[in-house]
């Protein structure tokens, strides 16, 4: 499978859903965009890395990882978004130490936050871009400048509505069953589902 390089186009936020952000990745040699819904903390971390001039008084989690890696001569060479399952993207960090390469699984938002700090390229496979890539109309005229954010906003609303529907399904599930489902999700490394189950348990 051929790899496609991506650049970060920017971060959009939903006008209607608090705390929802979308990271927009742009195909380097094409017009498709790959939108990935991320949390507020990850959006902040990526935005700070993009700005470069903003330096938090204390290191953020991704800055701490970078400092730790630098101390032990570990370099993130590239990030690959390698899988898409049920709307969830899975990524890998390609790391190197003493000329030995290691592959580490990571959430896509974390992987990209680290890629920025290591100035590492970001890739995905062509079949993922074919499946999830979209064309956002970009018009240089000022009155059309909000077209990207409007479409992204719609995308975020759809993602969140889908998640809300899924959480609605947990209302009739007992607390004991929720804990069992949570254990299964963690064992399967399905952290997105685990987070939803954890939220439902917290509500109880």
JSON list of N, CA and C in Angstrom, two decimals, residues 73-102:
[
{"chain": "A", "resi": 73, "resn": "UNK", "atom": "N", "xyz": [18.01, 10.24, 23.75]},
{"chain": "A", "resi": 73, "resn": "UNK", "atom": "CA", "xyz": [18.37, 10.14, 22.33]},
{"chain": "A", "resi": 73, "resn": "UNK", "atom": "C", "xyz": [17.38, 9.32, 21.51]},
{"chain": "A", "resi": 74, "resn": "UNK", "atom": "N", "xyz": [16.10, 9.51, 21.79]},
{"chain": "A", "resi": 74, "resn": "UNK", "atom": "CA", "xyz": [15.04, 8.86, 21.01]},
{"chain": "A", "resi": 74, "resn": "UNK", "atom": "C", "xyz": [14.45, 9.90, 20.06]},
{"chain": "A", "resi": 75, "resn": "UNK", "atom": "N", "xyz": [14.34, 9.55, 18.80]},
{"chain": "A", "resi": 75, "resn": "UNK", "atom": "CA", "xyz": [13.82, 10.48, 17.79]},
{"chain": "A", "resi": 75, "resn": "UNK", "atom": "C", "xyz": [12.58, 9.88, 17.13]},
{"chain": "A", "resi": 76, "resn": "UNK", "atom": "N", "xyz": [11.52, 10.67, 17.03]},
{"chain": "A", "resi": 76, "resn": "UNK", "atom": "CA", "xyz": [10.35, 10.25, 16.25]},
{"chain": "A", "resi": 76, "resn": "UNK", "atom": "C", "xyz": [10.62, 10.63, 14.80]},
{"chain": "A", "resi": 77, "resn": "UNK", "atom": "N", "xyz": [10.78, 9.63, 13.96]},
{"chain": "A", "resi": 77, "resn": "UNK", "atom": "CA", "xyz": [11.14, 9.86, 12.56]},
{"chain": "A", "resi": 77, "resn": "UNK", "atom": "C", "xyz": [9.94, 10.20, 11.69]},
{"chain": "A", "resi": 78, "resn": "UNK", "atom": "N", "xyz": [8.81, 9.54, 11.96]},
{"chain": "A", "resi": 78, "resn": "UNK", "atom": "CA", "xyz": [7.59, 9.83, 11.20]},
{"chain": "A", "resi": 78, "resn": "UNK", "atom": "C", "xyz": [6.38, 9.26, 11.93]},
{"chain": "A", "resi": 79, "resn": "UNK", "atom": "N", "xyz": [5.22, 9.73, 11.51]},
{"chain": "A", "resi": 79, "resn": "UNK", "atom": "CA", "xyz": [3.95, 9.25, 12.04]},
{"chain": "A", "resi": 79, "resn": "UNK", "atom": "C", "xyz": [3.15, 8.68, 10.88]},
{"chain": "A", "resi": 80, "resn": "UNK", "atom": "N", "xyz": [2.55, 7.51, 11.10]},
{"chain": "A", "resi": 80, "resn": "UNK", "atom": "CA", "xyz": [1.72, 6.90, 10.06]},
{"chain": "A", "resi": 80, "resn": "UNK", "atom": "C", "xyz": [0.33, 6.63, 10.62]},
{"chain": "A", "resi": 81, "resn": "UNK", "atom": "N", "xyz": [-0.67, 7.22, 10.00]},
{"chain": "A", "resi": 81, "resn": "UNK", "atom": "CA", "xyz": [-2.06, 6.90, 10.34]},
{"chain": "A", "resi": 81, "resn": "UNK", "atom": "C", "xyz": [-2.38, 5.63, 9.54]},
{"chain": "A", "resi": 82, "resn": "UNK", "atom": "N", "xyz": [-2.39, 4.48, 10.22]},
{"chain": "A", "resi": 82, "resn": "UNK", "atom": "CA", "xyz": [-2.37, 3.22, 9.50]},
{"chain": "A", "resi": 82, "resn": "UNK", "atom": "C", "xyz": [-3.69, 2.46, 9.45]},
{"chain": "A", "resi": 83, "resn": "UNK", "atom": "N", "xyz": [-4.68, 2.90, 10.24]},
{"chain": "A", "resi": 83, "resn": "UNK", "atom": "CA", "xyz": [-5.93, 2.14, 10.26]},
{"chain": "A", "resi": 83, "resn": "UNK", "atom": "C", "xyz": [-7.10, 3.05, 10.57]},
{"chain": "A", "resi": 84, "resn": "UNK", "atom": "N", "xyz": [-8.25, 2.71, 10.00]},
{"chain": "A", "resi": 84, "resn": "UNK", "atom": "CA", "xyz": [-9.50, 3.42, 10.26]},
{"chain": "A", "resi": 84, "resn": "UNK", "atom": "C", "xyz": [-10.58, 2.38, 10.49]},
{"chain": "A", "resi": 85, "resn": "UNK", "atom": "N", "xyz": [-11.11, 2.33, 11.71]},
{"chain": "A", "resi": 85, "resn": "UNK", "atom": "CA", "xyz": [-12.15, 1.35, 12.06]},
{"chain": "A", "resi": 85, "resn": "UNK", "atom": "C", "xyz": [-13.30, 2.07, 12.75]},
{"chain": "A", "resi": 86, "resn": "UNK", "atom": "N", "xyz": [-14.49, 1.97, 12.16]},
{"chain": "A", "resi": 86, "resn": "UNK", "atom": "CA", "xyz": [-15.69, 2.59, 12.74]},
{"chain": "A", "resi": 86, "resn": "UNK", "atom": "C", "xyz": [-15.48, 4.07, 13.06]},
{"chain": "A", "resi": 87, "resn": "UNK", "atom": "N", "xyz": [-14.81, 4.77, 12.16]},
{"chain": "A", "resi": 87, "resn": "UNK", "atom": "CA", "xyz": [-14.60, 6.21, 12.32]},
{"chain": "A", "resi": 87, "resn": "UNK", "atom": "C", "xyz": [-13.46, 6.59, 13.24]},
{"chain": "A", "resi": 88, "resn": "UNK", "atom": "N", "xyz": [-12.75, 5.59, 13.79]},
{"chain": "A", "resi": 88, "resn": "UNK", "atom": "CA", "xyz": [-11.63, 5.86, 14.69]},
{"chain": "A", "resi": 88, "resn": "UNK", "atom": "C", "xyz": [-10.32, 5.61, 13.95]},
{"chain": "A", "resi": 89, "resn": "UNK", "atom": "N", "xyz": [-9.43, 6.61, 13.98]},
{"chain": "A", "resi": 89, "resn": "UNK", "atom": "CA", "xyz": [-8.12, 6.49, 13.33]},
{"chain": "A", "resi": 89, "resn": "UNK", "atom": "C", "xyz": [-7.10, 5.92, 14.31]},
{"chain": "A", "resi": 90, "resn": "UNK", "atom": "N", "xyz": [-6.25, 5.04, 13.80]},
{"chain": "A", "resi": 90, "resn": "UNK", "atom": "CA", "xyz": [-5.17, 4.45, 14.60]},
{"chain": "A", "resi": 90, "resn": "UNK", "atom": "C", "xyz": [-3.83, 4.85, 13.97]},
{"chain": "A", "resi": 91, "resn": "UNK", "atom": "N", "xyz": [-2.87, 5.19, 14.82]},
{"chain": "A", "resi": 91, "resn": "UNK", "atom": "CA", "xyz": [-1.59, 5.68, 14.30]},
{"chain": "A", "resi": 91, "resn": "UNK", "atom": "C", "xyz": [-0.40, 4.99, 14.96]},
{"chain": "A", "resi": 92, "resn": "UNK", "atom": "N", "xyz": [0.75, 5.14, 14.32]},
{"chain": "A", "resi": 92, "resn": "UNK", "atom": "CA", "xyz": [2.00, 4.59, 14.84]},
{"chain": "A", "resi": 92, "resn": "UNK", "atom": "C", "xyz": [3.07, 5.67, 14.81]},
{"chain": "A", "resi": 93, "resn": "UNK", "atom": "N", "xyz": [3.91, 5.65, 15.84]},
{"chain": "A", "resi": 93, "resn": "UNK", "atom": "CA", "xyz": [5.11, 6.48, 15.86]},
{"chain": "A", "resi": 93, "resn": "UNK", "atom": "C", "xyz": [6.27, 5.61, 15.41]},
{"chain": "A", "resi": 94, "resn": "UNK", "atom": "N", "xyz": [6.99, 6.06, 14.40]},
{"chain": "A", "resi": 94, "resn": "UNK", "atom": "CA", "xyz": [8.20, 5.37, 13.96]},
{"chain": "A", "resi": 94, "resn": "UNK", "atom": "C", "xyz": [9.37, 6.06, 14.65]},
{"chain": "A", "resi": 95, "resn": "UNK", "atom": "N", "xyz": [9.95, 5.37, 15.64]},
{"chain": "A", "resi": 95, "resn": "UNK", "atom": "CA", "xyz": [11.00, 5.96, 16.47]},
{"chain": "A", "resi": 95, "resn": "UNK", "atom": "C", "xyz": [12.35, 5.31, 16.17]},
{"chain": "A", "resi": 96, "resn": "UNK", "atom": "N", "xyz": [13.40, 6.04, 16.52]},
{"chain": "A", "resi": 96, "resn": "UNK", "atom": "CA", "xyz": [14.74, 5.51, 16.31]},
{"chain": "A", "resi": 96, "resn": "UNK", "atom": "C", "xyz": [15.65, 5.88, 17.47]},
{"chain": "A", "resi": 97, "resn": "UNK", "atom": "N", "xyz": [16.44, 4.90, 17.92]},
{"chain": "A", "resi": 97, "resn": "UNK", "atom": "CA", "xyz": [17.45, 5.13, 18.96]},
{"chain": "A", "resi": 97, "resn": "UNK", "atom": "C", "xyz": [18.63, 4.21, 18.67]},
{"chain": "A", "resi": 98, "resn": "UNK", "atom": "N", "xyz": [19.80, 4.80, 18.62]},
{"chain": "A", "resi": 98, "resn": "UNK", "atom": "CA", "xyz": [21.02, 4.03, 18.30]},
{"chain": "A", "resi": 98, "resn": "UNK", "atom": "C", "xyz": [20.87, 3.26, 17.00]},
{"chain": "A", "resi": 99, "resn": "UNK", "atom": "N", "xyz": [20.23, 3.91, 16.02]},
{"chain": "A", "resi": 99, "resn": "UNK", "atom": "CA", "xyz": [20.02, 3.33, 14.68]},
{"chain": "A", "resi": 99, "resn": "UNK", "atom": "C", "xyz": [19.11, 2.10, 14.68]},
{"chain": "A", "resi": 100, "resn": "UNK", "atom": "N", "xyz": [18.39, 1.92, 15.80]},
{"chain": "A", "resi": 100, "resn": "UNK", "atom": "CA", "xyz": [17.42, 0.82, 15.88]},
{"chain": "A", "resi": 100, "resn": "UNK", "atom": "C", "xyz": [16.02, 1.43, 15.82]},
{"chain": "A", "resi": 101, "resn": "UNK", "atom": "N", "xyz": [15.21, 0.94, 14.90]},
{"chain": "A", "resi": 101, "resn": "UNK", "atom": "CA", "xyz": [13.88, 1.49, 14.68]},
{"chain": "A", "resi": 101, "resn": "UNK", "atom": "C", "xyz": [12.84, 0.71, 15.47]},
{"chain": "A", "resi": 102, "resn": "UNK", "atom": "N", "xyz": [11.93, 1.43, 16.10]},
{"chain": "A", "resi": 102, "resn": "UNK", "atom": "CA", "xyz": [10.83, 0.82, 16.85]},
{"chain": "A", "resi": 102, "resn": "UNK", "atom": "C", "xyz": [9.52, 1.46, 16.40]}
]
